[in-house]
Coordinates of C-alpha atoms and ligand atoms in Angstrom, one line a residue:
M1 CA 102.6 33.9 166.4
K2 CA 100.8 30.7 165.8
I3 CA 102.8 27.5 166.1
V4 CA 101.4 24.2 164.9
K5 CA 103.5 21.5 166.3
K6 CA 101.4 18.6 167.3
N7 CA 102.7 15.2 168.4
I8 CA 103.1 13.0 165.4
S9 CA 99.4 12.2 165.0
C10 CA 99.6 9.3 162.7
S11 CA 101.5 6.4 164.0
I12 CA 103.9 5.1 161.3
P13 CA 104.3 1.3 161.4
E14 CA 107.7 0.1 162.2
G15 CA 109.8 -0.2 159.0
F16 CA 107.4 1.9 157.0
V17 CA 109.9 4.7 156.2
Q18 CA 112.5 2.1 155.4
E19 CA 110.1 0.5 152.9
I20 CA 109.6 4.0 151.3
H21 CA 113.4 4.4 151.2
K22 CA 113.6 1.3 148.9
I23 CA 111.2 3.0 146.5
V24 CA 112.8 6.5 146.4
G25 CA 116.5 5.5 146.8
K26 CA 119.4 7.0 148.5
N27 CA 118.6 10.8 148.6
G28 CA 114.9 10.3 148.6
V29 CA 114.2 10.4 152.4
I30 CA 115.2 13.1 155.0
T31 CA 114.7 12.2 158.6
N32 CA 117.6 14.3 160.1
P33 CA 115.9 17.0 162.2
S34 CA 118.2 19.8 161.1
D35 CA 117.9 18.8 157.4
M36 CA 114.1 18.7 157.9
T37 CA 113.7 22.2 159.2
P38 CA 113.2 24.0 155.9
Y39 CA 110.4 21.7 155.0
L40 CA 108.7 22.2 158.4
E41 CA 108.9 26.0 158.7
E42 CA 107.1 28.3 156.3
T43 CA 107.8 31.6 154.8
R44 CA 105.9 33.7 157.3
G45 CA 107.1 32.0 160.4
I46 CA 103.5 31.6 161.6
Y47 CA 103.7 27.8 161.6
V48 CA 106.3 25.2 162.5
G49 CA 105.2 21.7 161.5
A50 CA 106.1 18.2 162.5
S51 CA 106.6 15.2 160.3
P52 CA 108.3 11.8 160.7
A53 CA 110.1 12.2 157.3
I54 CA 110.3 14.2 154.2
I55 CA 109.9 12.0 151.1
R56 CA 111.4 13.2 147.8
P57 CA 110.3 11.0 144.9
K58 CA 111.9 11.2 141.5
D59 CA 109.0 10.3 139.4
T60 CA 105.2 9.7 139.1
L61 CA 105.4 6.0 139.6
Q62 CA 107.3 6.5 142.9
V63 CA 104.6 8.9 144.1
S64 CA 102.0 6.4 143.1
K65 CA 103.6 3.6 145.0
I66 CA 104.2 5.8 148.2
V67 CA 100.6 7.0 148.2
A68 CA 99.3 3.4 147.7
M69 CA 101.3 2.4 150.7
C70 CA 100.0 5.3 152.8
S71 CA 96.5 4.6 151.7
K72 CA 96.7 1.0 152.8
E73 CA 98.0 2.0 156.2
N74 CA 95.9 5.1 156.5
I75 CA 98.9 7.4 156.8
G76 CA 98.4 11.2 156.3
I77 CA 100.4 13.0 153.6
V78 CA 101.2 16.6 153.0
P79 CA 102.1 17.3 149.4
Q80 CA 104.7 20.1 149.2
G81 CA 106.3 22.2 146.5
G82 CA 108.6 25.1 147.2
N83 CA 107.0 25.8 150.6
T84 CA 106.4 29.4 149.7
G85 CA 102.6 29.3 150.3
L86 CA 101.3 32.0 152.5
C87 CA 98.4 30.2 154.3
G88 CA 100.2 27.2 155.8
G89 CA 98.9 24.7 153.3
G90 CA 102.2 22.9 153.1
V91 CA 102.6 22.6 156.9
A92 CA 102.5 19.1 158.3
S93 CA 101.1 18.3 161.7
G94 CA 102.5 14.7 161.9
E95 CA 101.8 13.6 158.4
L96 CA 104.5 12.5 156.0
I97 CA 105.6 15.3 153.7
I98 CA 106.0 14.4 149.9
N99 CA 108.1 17.2 148.4
L100 CA 108.3 17.1 144.7
E101 CA 111.6 19.0 144.3
R102 CA 113.4 16.1 142.6
M103 CA 110.6 15.9 140.0
N104 CA 111.8 18.9 138.1
E105 CA 112.2 17.8 134.4
I106 CA 110.7 19.7 131.5
R107 CA 109.2 16.7 129.7
S108 CA 108.6 18.3 126.3
I109 CA 107.8 21.6 124.6
D110 CA 105.6 21.8 121.6
T111 CA 106.1 25.3 120.1
I112 CA 103.5 24.7 117.3
N113 CA 100.9 23.8 119.9
Y114 CA 102.2 26.5 122.2
T115 CA 102.4 24.0 125.1
I116 CA 105.0 22.8 127.6
T117 CA 104.7 19.6 129.5
V118 CA 106.4 19.5 132.9
D119 CA 107.0 17.7 136.1
A120 CA 105.1 19.3 138.9
G121 CA 108.3 20.0 140.8
C122 CA 109.6 22.4 138.2
I123 CA 110.6 25.8 139.7
L124 CA 108.4 28.5 138.1
S125 CA 111.4 30.6 137.0
D126 CA 113.0 27.6 135.2
L127 CA 109.8 27.0 133.3
Q128 CA 109.7 30.7 132.3
R129 CA 113.4 30.5 131.2
V130 CA 113.0 27.3 129.1
S131 CA 109.9 28.7 127.5
E132 CA 111.9 31.9 126.6
E133 CA 114.8 29.9 125.2
N134 CA 112.2 28.3 122.8
D135 CA 110.9 31.7 121.8
R136 CA 107.7 31.2 123.8
F137 CA 106.3 33.0 126.9
F138 CA 104.9 31.4 130.1
P139 CA 103.3 34.4 131.8
L140 CA 102.7 33.3 135.4
S141 CA 105.0 35.6 137.5
L142 CA 105.1 36.2 141.2
G143 CA 107.6 37.3 143.9
A144 CA 108.4 33.7 144.9
E145 CA 109.1 32.5 141.3
G146 CA 112.7 31.6 142.0
S147 CA 111.6 28.9 144.6
C148 CA 107.9 28.0 144.1
Q149 CA 107.0 24.9 142.0
I150 CA 104.5 24.8 139.2
G151 CA 102.6 22.0 141.2
G152 CA 102.4 24.5 144.1
N153 CA 101.2 27.2 141.8
L154 CA 98.5 25.1 140.3
S155 CA 97.4 23.7 143.7
T156 CA 97.0 27.2 145.1
N157 CA 95.7 28.6 141.8
A158 CA 98.4 31.3 142.0
G159 CA 97.7 34.7 140.6
G160 CA 100.7 37.2 140.5
T161 CA 101.3 40.2 138.3
S162 CA 100.0 39.1 134.9
V163 CA 96.6 37.9 135.7
L164 CA 95.0 40.9 134.0
R165 CA 96.2 39.8 130.6
Y166 CA 96.8 36.1 130.8
G167 CA 94.7 34.8 133.7
N168 CA 95.7 32.9 136.9
A169 CA 97.2 29.4 137.1
R170 CA 93.9 27.8 136.5
E171 CA 93.6 29.5 133.1
L172 CA 97.1 28.5 132.1
A173 CA 96.7 24.7 132.5
L174 CA 95.5 22.5 129.7
G175 CA 96.1 19.1 131.3
L176 CA 97.3 17.5 134.5
E177 CA 98.7 14.2 135.7
V178 CA 97.5 13.4 139.3
V179 CA 98.2 10.7 141.7
L180 CA 94.9 9.9 143.5
S181 CA 94.4 9.1 147.1
D182 CA 94.5 5.3 146.6
G183 CA 97.7 5.6 144.5
R184 CA 96.2 5.3 141.0
I185 CA 97.6 7.7 138.4
W186 CA 95.2 9.7 136.4
N187 CA 96.9 10.7 133.1
G188 CA 95.1 13.8 131.9
L189 CA 98.1 15.3 130.2
S190 CA 96.1 16.7 127.3
G191 CA 97.3 19.7 125.2
L192 CA 93.8 20.2 123.7
R193 CA 92.3 23.7 123.8
K194 CA 88.9 22.2 122.9
D195 CA 87.7 19.1 124.6
N196 CA 84.0 19.1 125.7
T197 CA 83.9 15.5 126.8
G198 CA 82.2 15.7 130.2
Y199 CA 83.4 17.1 133.4
D200 CA 86.7 19.1 133.2
L201 CA 88.5 16.9 135.8
K202 CA 91.7 19.0 136.0
Q203 CA 89.8 21.8 137.5
L204 CA 89.0 19.8 140.6
F205 CA 92.7 19.5 141.5
I206 CA 93.6 23.2 140.6
G207 CA 93.3 25.2 143.8
A208 CA 92.7 22.2 145.9
E209 CA 95.8 22.7 147.9
G210 CA 96.8 19.0 147.8
T211 CA 93.6 17.8 149.5
L212 CA 92.2 15.8 146.5
G213 CA 95.3 14.4 144.8
I214 CA 99.0 15.0 144.2
I215 CA 99.7 16.9 140.9
T216 CA 102.7 15.2 139.4
G217 CA 102.7 16.7 135.9
A218 CA 101.1 19.5 133.8
V219 CA 100.5 20.6 130.3
L220 CA 100.6 24.4 130.3
K221 CA 99.7 27.1 127.8
L222 CA 102.5 29.1 126.2
F223 CA 102.2 32.5 124.4
P224 CA 104.2 34.4 121.8
L225 CA 107.2 36.0 123.5
P226 CA 106.7 39.7 124.1
R227 CA 109.0 41.7 121.8
E228 CA 108.4 45.0 123.4
R229 CA 107.5 46.3 126.8
Q230 CA 106.8 49.7 128.1
T231 CA 106.9 50.2 131.8
V232 CA 105.8 53.3 133.6
F233 CA 105.6 54.3 137.3
V234 CA 103.1 57.1 137.9
A235 CA 101.8 59.1 140.9
N236 CA 98.1 59.4 141.5
K237 CA 96.1 61.6 143.8
D238 CA 93.5 59.1 144.8
L239 CA 92.2 55.6 144.1
E240 CA 89.3 56.8 141.9
S241 CA 91.7 58.2 139.4
I242 CA 93.7 55.0 139.5
L243 CA 90.6 53.1 138.4
K244 CA 89.8 55.6 135.6
L245 CA 93.5 55.2 134.6
L246 CA 93.0 51.5 134.3
S247 CA 90.2 51.9 131.9
L248 CA 92.1 54.5 129.9
A249 CA 95.2 52.2 129.8
R250 CA 93.1 49.2 128.6
N251 CA 91.3 51.4 125.8
C252 CA 94.4 53.3 124.7
S253 CA 96.6 50.2 124.4
G254 CA 94.2 47.9 122.6
D255 CA 94.1 45.9 125.8
T256 CA 97.8 45.1 126.0
V257 CA 98.1 46.0 129.7
S258 CA 100.1 43.1 131.2
A259 CA 100.4 44.5 134.7
F260 CA 98.7 47.2 136.7
E261 CA 99.9 47.3 140.3
F262 CA 99.1 50.0 143.0
I263 CA 101.4 51.0 145.8
P264 CA 100.8 53.4 148.7
R265 CA 103.3 56.0 149.8
I266 CA 103.9 54.1 153.1
G267 CA 105.1 51.1 151.0
I268 CA 107.8 53.3 149.4
D269 CA 108.7 54.8 152.7
L270 CA 109.2 51.4 154.3
S271 CA 111.2 50.2 151.3
L272 CA 113.5 53.2 151.5
K273 CA 114.0 52.6 155.2
H274 CA 114.7 48.9 155.1
M275 CA 115.7 47.9 151.6
P276 CA 118.9 49.8 150.6
E277 CA 118.6 49.3 146.9
T278 CA 115.3 51.1 146.7
V279 CA 115.3 54.4 144.8
D280 CA 112.4 56.8 145.2
P281 CA 111.5 57.2 141.5
L282 CA 109.8 60.6 141.6
S283 CA 111.1 63.9 143.2
D284 CA 107.9 64.6 145.2
K285 CA 105.9 62.5 147.5
H286 CA 102.4 61.4 146.6
D287 CA 99.7 59.3 148.3
W288 CA 99.4 56.6 145.6
Y289 CA 101.5 55.2 142.8
T290 CA 100.8 52.9 140.0
L291 CA 103.1 50.5 138.1
I292 CA 101.8 49.9 134.6
E293 CA 103.2 47.7 131.9
F294 CA 102.1 47.4 128.3
E295 CA 103.3 44.3 126.3
S296 CA 103.4 43.6 122.6
G297 CA 104.2 40.5 120.6
T298 CA 105.8 42.7 117.9
S299 CA 108.6 45.2 118.1
G300 CA 109.0 48.5 116.3
N301 CA 105.2 49.0 116.0
G302 CA 105.1 52.0 118.1
L303 CA 104.3 50.7 121.6
D304 CA 106.3 53.7 122.9
K305 CA 104.0 56.1 121.0
V306 CA 101.0 54.2 122.5
M307 CA 102.4 54.7 126.0
E308 CA 103.1 58.4 125.2
M309 CA 99.5 58.9 124.0
F310 CA 98.2 57.2 127.0
L311 CA 100.2 59.3 129.5
N312 CA 99.3 62.5 127.7
E313 CA 95.7 61.7 127.9
A314 CA 96.0 60.7 131.5
L315 CA 97.7 64.0 132.4
E316 CA 95.1 66.0 130.5
N317 CA 92.4 64.3 132.5
N318 CA 94.3 64.7 135.9
L319 CA 94.5 61.0 136.3
I320 CA 98.3 61.2 137.0
I321 CA 100.4 63.8 138.6
D322 CA 103.9 62.8 137.6
G323 CA 105.6 59.6 136.2
V324 CA 108.7 58.0 134.9
I325 CA 109.0 55.6 131.9
A326 CA 111.7 52.9 132.1
Q327 CA 114.3 53.6 129.4
S328 CA 116.1 50.2 129.8
E329 CA 115.6 46.7 131.2
E330 CA 117.7 47.9 134.2
Q331 CA 115.4 50.7 134.9
R332 CA 112.4 48.4 134.5
H333 CA 113.8 46.1 137.2
K334 CA 114.4 49.0 139.5
L335 CA 110.8 50.0 139.2
W336 CA 109.6 46.5 139.8
F337 CA 112.0 46.2 142.7
I338 CA 109.9 48.9 144.5
R339 CA 106.9 46.8 144.1
E340 CA 108.6 43.7 145.4
A341 CA 110.7 45.4 148.2
M342 CA 107.7 46.9 149.9
V343 CA 106.5 43.4 150.7
L344 CA 109.8 42.4 152.3
A345 CA 110.1 45.8 154.0
Q346 CA 107.1 45.2 156.1
K347 CA 108.9 42.4 158.2
P348 CA 111.4 44.6 160.0
E349 CA 108.7 47.1 160.9
G350 CA 107.2 44.8 163.5
A351 CA 104.0 42.6 163.5
S352 CA 101.9 42.7 160.4
I353 CA 98.5 41.2 159.8
K354 CA 98.1 40.1 156.1
N355 CA 95.0 40.0 154.2
D356 CA 94.6 39.0 150.5
I357 CA 91.1 40.0 149.5
S358 CA 89.3 40.8 146.3
V359 CA 86.3 43.0 145.5
P360 CA 84.9 44.0 142.2
I361 CA 87.4 46.5 140.8
S362 CA 84.9 49.4 141.0
K363 CA 84.5 48.9 144.7
I364 CA 88.1 49.1 145.7
P365 CA 88.1 52.8 146.7
D366 CA 85.0 52.2 148.9
F367 CA 86.6 49.1 150.4
I368 CA 89.9 50.8 151.3
S369 CA 88.2 54.0 152.7
K370 CA 85.8 52.0 154.8
A371 CA 88.4 49.4 155.9
D372 CA 90.8 52.2 157.0
K373 CA 88.2 53.8 159.1
V374 CA 87.1 50.4 160.8
V375 CA 90.7 49.3 161.6
K376 CA 91.8 52.7 162.9
K377 CA 88.7 52.7 165.3
I378 CA 89.8 49.2 166.6
C379 CA 93.4 50.1 166.8
P380 CA 94.4 53.8 166.8
G381 CA 97.8 54.3 165.2
I382 CA 97.5 51.2 163.0
R383 CA 99.2 51.5 159.7
P384 CA 97.2 50.0 156.9
I385 CA 99.2 49.1 153.7
A386 CA 96.9 48.5 150.8
F387 CA 98.7 47.4 147.6
G388 CA 98.7 44.8 144.9
H389 CA 97.0 43.7 141.7
I390 CA 94.4 46.4 141.5
G391 CA 93.7 45.5 137.8
D392 CA 92.4 42.2 139.1
G393 CA 90.4 43.7 142.0
N394 CA 93.0 42.1 144.4
V395 CA 94.1 44.1 147.4
H396 CA 96.8 42.9 149.8
Y397 CA 95.4 44.8 152.7
N398 CA 98.1 44.4 155.2
L399 CA 97.9 46.0 158.7
Q400 CA 101.3 47.1 160.3
Q401 CA 101.3 47.5 164.0
P402 CA 101.5 51.0 165.5
L403 CA 104.9 52.2 166.5
D404 CA 104.1 52.7 170.1
I405 CA 102.6 49.4 171.1
E406 CA 103.9 45.9 171.8
E407 CA 103.7 43.3 169.1
E408 CA 101.7 41.0 171.4
S409 CA 99.0 43.5 172.2
F410 CA 98.7 44.3 168.6
M411 CA 98.3 40.6 167.6
S412 CA 95.7 40.2 170.3
L413 CA 93.5 42.4 168.1
R414 CA 94.0 40.2 165.0
E415 CA 90.7 38.3 165.2
N416 CA 88.7 41.5 165.7
L417 CA 90.4 43.3 162.9
N418 CA 90.2 40.5 160.4
E419 CA 86.5 39.9 161.3
S420 CA 85.7 43.6 160.6
I421 CA 87.6 43.5 157.3
M422 CA 86.1 40.2 156.1
D423 CA 82.6 41.3 157.0
L424 CA 83.2 44.4 154.8
V425 CA 84.6 42.4 152.0
Q426 CA 81.5 40.1 152.2
S427 CA 79.1 43.1 152.1
L428 CA 80.9 44.3 148.9
G429 CA 80.5 41.0 147.1
G430 CA 84.2 40.1 147.5
S431 CA 86.4 37.1 148.6
F432 CA 88.4 36.6 151.7
S433 CA 91.1 34.9 149.8
A434 CA 91.9 36.2 146.3
E435 CA 95.0 34.3 145.4
H436 CA 96.7 32.8 148.4
G437 CA 94.3 30.1 149.1
I438 CA 93.0 28.7 152.4
G439 CA 95.6 26.4 153.9
I440 CA 95.1 26.3 157.7
L441 CA 95.1 30.0 158.1
K442 CA 91.7 30.7 156.5
V443 CA 89.8 27.6 157.6
P444 CA 87.7 29.6 160.1
E445 CA 86.7 32.1 157.3
M446 CA 85.5 29.1 155.2
V447 CA 83.0 28.2 157.9
I448 CA 81.7 31.8 158.2
Y449 CA 81.6 33.1 154.7
K450 CA 81.0 30.0 152.5
T451 CA 77.4 29.0 152.1
K452 CA 76.1 25.7 153.6
I453 CA 75.6 24.3 150.2
E454 CA 79.1 25.2 149.0
L455 CA 80.7 23.6 152.0
E456 CA 78.5 20.5 151.5
L457 CA 79.5 20.1 147.9
M458 CA 83.2 20.5 148.8
K459 CA 82.9 17.9 151.5
L460 CA 81.2 15.6 149.1
L461 CA 84.1 16.0 146.6
K462 CA 86.6 15.4 149.4
D463 CA 84.9 12.3 150.7
T464 CA 84.6 10.9 147.2
L465 CA 88.2 11.5 146.1
D466 CA 89.9 11.0 149.5
P467 CA 87.5 8.8 151.6
N468 CA 90.1 8.2 154.3
N469 CA 91.2 11.8 154.6
I470 CA 94.9 11.1 154.1
L471 CA 95.6 13.9 151.7
N472 CA 96.5 17.1 153.5
P473 CA 94.1 16.6 156.3
G474 CA 92.8 19.7 158.1
K475 CA 93.5 22.0 155.2
I476 CA 90.7 24.0 153.4
L477 CA 87.8 22.2 155.1
Ligands
FAD501 C1 107.6 36.7 148.2 C2 106.4 36.0 147.9 C3 105.5 36.5 146.9 C4 104.3 35.8 146.5 N1 103.5 36.4 145.6 C5 102.4 35.7 145.3 C6 101.6 36.3 144.2 O1 101.8 37.4 143.7 N2 100.4 35.6 143.9 C7 100.1 34.4 144.4 O2 99.1 33.8 144.1 N3 100.9 33.8 145.5 C8 102.0 34.5 145.8 N4 102.8 33.9 146.8 C9 102.4 32.7 147.4 C10 103.1 31.4 146.9 O3 104.3 31.7 146.3 C11 102.2 30.8 146.0 O4 101.0 30.2 146.7 C12 102.8 29.5 145.3 O5 101.9 29.2 144.2 C13 103.1 28.3 146.1 O6 103.9 27.4 145.4 P1 104.8 26.4 146.2 O7 105.5 25.4 145.3 O8 105.7 27.1 147.1 O9 103.7 25.5 147.1 P2 103.8 25.1 148.6 O10 103.9 26.3 149.5 O11 104.8 24.1 148.8 O12 102.4 24.5 148.8 C14 101.2 25.3 148.7 C15 99.9 24.3 148.7 O13 99.9 23.5 147.6 C16 100.0 22.1 147.9 N5 100.9 21.5 146.9 C17 102.2 21.9 146.6 N6 102.6 21.1 145.6 C18 101.6 20.2 145.2 C19 101.5 19.2 144.2 N7 102.4 18.9 143.4 N8 100.3 18.5 144.2 C20 99.3 18.8 145.1 N9 99.4 19.8 146.1 C21 100.5 20.5 146.2 C22 100.5 22.1 149.3 O14 100.1 21.0 150.0 C23 99.9 23.4 149.9 O15 98.6 23.2 150.3 C24 104.0 34.6 147.2 C25 104.8 34.1 148.2 C26 106.0 34.7 148.5 C27 106.9 34.1 149.6

């Protein structure tokens, strides 16, 4: 366990927080230690932060004023959304935390332009709901959608389960509003799909994890609301057949595959053990499973027949062994629950080392078989759990401790295990962080696996946009 709890590193001038209080009003500042806890601890319990205060502005102007004050006094800031990030990007080590939870308005929705304009503090599931109420679809979807904020999603360039069809957060943003490190507001809230007028500035802030500016608003792409979905859970004998199945699914369905997730048997076993609502969907046990969803913007046009054709062809070609099609929304949720429960079910099983890597899709079987061999050599009895968004080449390669060793002695192997996996990822042309970002957790990997010129360019951007290094210092670089 890694605890970051430095002494308050930036000294806050006397009366500074009181001045901020005047800007944000009554409920805008939290300094009571017990009320601060949820903002200081993160999802995985790896880090516990420290901050003089949690600041909760109500609008962009308030953010701008606070940042201008911090800039003048050289005070560090950690922008924070729902605090669901998995790399410690929202953890403060003495800086002020600016949490955007009170900036949660849907500013406007333009159904003709297929865009929605929102405050950055909007909860992702609220955004999905409002889009749906307006007969439109916002496709970003991930396990933390009930608490993460769109500003956090954009800042981590979140992926999730529908990247295959709709792209990640970066591809869903048309415009941004950003407060810069000196407090100026850049209003880039454009809903244009075509705008070739120089550098695409919004891209600088997407995936920047709050190190280049604070995203306060966004214009996002909407899509026609899916009218019909077909969801199937199938068993596969090996990873090679899962990849062939992916190609078949894309070809058979006219590329309407909206999700393609793989799950190992150990994931189902752990869910059955720790998550009481889990149901084993098939009667026999198999090594691998895939959860596949087809989506169509029209209904009654035979998506069920398309699914049937696809499954028949898959069976004929031995790409699947068995399967179950969701017959109702309730059954669909049960199938998705297995995918989500297996993440939570890893916690009660002891220590787990998480990896979020990507390799070219075709290299996934090679990666998993080589990685399994390497980690088992370092730690006999280790339980690798490889799962995730296989349709995007994204594997969550989690390592569960052996049953017969102490948590601490397993965690002492962390560096050795991770280094071997990351070297393998690198040799296969992959990335050491597919969708979770860098935060503090992956800073050492940046130094090892990014080229000198990439790091120099990033540093140049950081120095230009945040010359005093007040925005999320110590993250990414
Ligand atoms: C159960 C679970 C499932 C998850 N599944 C996925 C998944 O499938 N795919 C995926 O990509 N991620 C996933 N995540 C990770 C996490 O949910 C995402 O990274 C999410 O996008 C973070 O949003 P947040 O609002 O919680 O951001 P936070 O955790 O608060 O912050 C994340 C980073 O963004 C910065 N930040 C936040 N808001 C702003 C802002 N307005 N302006 C500038 N910087 C800001 C922070 O400083 C920090 O560096 C999952 C997490 C959990 C707990």
